[in-house]
mmCIF file of C-alpha atoms in Angstrom:
data_model
loop_
_atom_site.group_PDB
_atom_site.id
_atom_site.type_symbol
_atom_site.label_atom_id
_atom_site.label_comp_id
_atom_site.label_asym_id
_atom_site.label_seq_id
_atom_site.Cartn_x
_atom_site.Cartn_y
_atom_site.Cartn_z
ATOM 1 C CA VAL A 1 8.014 1.239 0.578
ATOM 2 C CA MET A 2 7.285 -2.228 -0.188
ATOM 3 C CA GLU A 3 7.997 -3.106 3.927
ATOM 4 C CA LEU A 4 5.047 -0.566 4.664
ATOM 5 C CA LEU A 5 2.556 -2.514 2.048
ATOM 6 C CA ARG A 6 0.762 -5.881 2.427
ATOM 7 C CA PRO A 7 0.720 -7.936 -1.082
ATOM 8 C CA GLN A 8 -3.081 -9.128 -1.367
ATOM 9 C CA GLU A 9 -4.241 -6.788 1.446
ATOM 10 C CA THR A 10 -3.136 -3.366 0.563
ATOM 11 C CA CYS A 11 -1.477 -3.355 -3.039
ATOM 12 C CA LEU A 12 -1.014 -5.772 -6.155
ATOM 13 C CA VAL A 13 2.722 -6.661 -6.304
ATOM 14 C CA CYS A 14 4.485 -7.950 -9.441
ATOM 15 C CA GLU A 15 8.692 -8.785 -9.894
ATOM 16 C CA PRO A 16 10.419 -5.658 -10.981
ATOM 17 C CA ALA A 17 11.443 -5.450 -14.583
ATOM 18 C CA SER A 18 8.770 -8.207 -15.675
ATOM 19 C CA PRO A 19 6.065 -7.939 -17.912
ATOM 20 C CA GLU A 20 5.087 -11.256 -17.497
ATOM 21 C CA SER A 21 4.408 -10.694 -13.840
ATOM 22 C CA LEU A 22 2.916 -7.454 -14.562
ATOM 23 C CA ALA A 23 0.781 -9.465 -16.918
ATOM 24 C CA ARG A 24 -0.320 -11.775 -14.506
ATOM 25 C CA GLN A 25 -1.129 -9.183 -12.178
ATOM 26 C CA ILE A 26 -3.179 -7.506 -14.459
ATOM 27 C CA VAL A 27 -5.428 -10.484 -15.421
ATOM 28 C CA TRP A 28 -5.744 -11.190 -11.664
ATOM 29 C CA ALA A 29 -7.244 -7.973 -11.023
ATOM 30 C CA LYS A 30 -9.603 -8.403 -14.170
ATOM 31 C CA ASN A 31 -10.793 -11.674 -13.081
ATOM 32 C CA HIS A 32 -11.403 -10.955 -9.330
ATOM 33 C CA PRO A 33 -13.240 -7.538 -9.334
ATOM 34 C CA HIS A 34 -14.372 -7.946 -5.794
ATOM 35 C CA GLU A 35 -10.734 -9.241 -4.093
ATOM 36 C CA LEU A 36 -9.689 -5.876 -6.013
ATOM 37 C CA GLU A 37 -12.127 -3.711 -4.483
ATOM 38 C CA ARG A 38 -11.320 -4.985 -1.201
ATOM 39 C CA ILE A 39 -7.690 -4.840 -1.977
ATOM 40 C CA ALA A 40 -8.261 -1.218 -2.904
ATOM 41 C CA GLN A 41 -9.965 -0.389 0.270
ATOM 42 C CA ASN A 42 -7.586 -1.676 2.656
ATOM 43 C CA GLY A 43 -5.182 0.312 0.534
ATOM 44 C CA HIS A 44 -6.804 3.691 0.424
ATOM 45 C CA ALA A 45 -7.494 3.273 4.473
ATOM 46 C CA PHE A 46 -3.871 2.371 5.154
ATOM 47 C CA TYR A 47 -2.972 5.656 3.575
ATOM 48 C CA GLN A 48 -4.901 7.642 5.149
ATOM 49 C CA GLU A 49 -4.317 6.267 8.624
ATOM 50 C CA ALA A 50 -0.664 5.970 8.021
ATOM 51 C CA LEU A 51 0.623 7.886 4.729
ATOM 52 C CA ALA A 52 -1.153 10.858 4.617
ATOM 53 C CA SER A 53 0.884 14.150 4.915
ATOM 54 C CA GLN A 54 -0.416 15.582 7.705
ATOM 55 C CA ILE A 55 0.584 12.580 9.489
ATOM 56 C CA LEU A 56 4.026 12.311 7.898
ATOM 57 C CA ALA A 57 4.579 15.799 8.839
ATOM 58 C CA LYS A 58 3.382 15.756 12.361
ATOM 59 C CA GLU A 59 5.466 12.448 13.376
ATOM 60 C CA LEU A 60 8.959 14.171 11.654
ATOM 61 C CA LEU A 61 7.852 17.226 13.544
ATOM 62 C CA ASP A 62 7.719 14.780 17.033
ATOM 63 C CA ARG A 63 10.656 13.788 16.036
ATOM 64 C CA ILE A 64 12.787 16.770 15.311
ATOM 65 C CA GLN A 65 11.250 18.775 18.906
ATOM 66 C CA ASN A 66 11.673 14.920 20.499
ATOM 67 C CA PRO A 67 15.196 13.277 19.162
ATOM 68 C CA ALA A 68 15.878 9.943 20.360
ATOM 69 C CA VAL A 69 19.136 10.048 23.263
#
């Protein structure tokens, strides 16, 4: 999933299994509400354009009907 997302553009990220990293992101989000809103809007737009179930289903169906040779 991370290869699809852009940190600080479409999502916030933290190091796996790191409470300190998670805490840093939470504090950052609290202190930067306007940036957080922009990231949220970008993430939502990306989901609607690339990850919505209808789009994924169409891509899968296209691949089934037209397999690469």
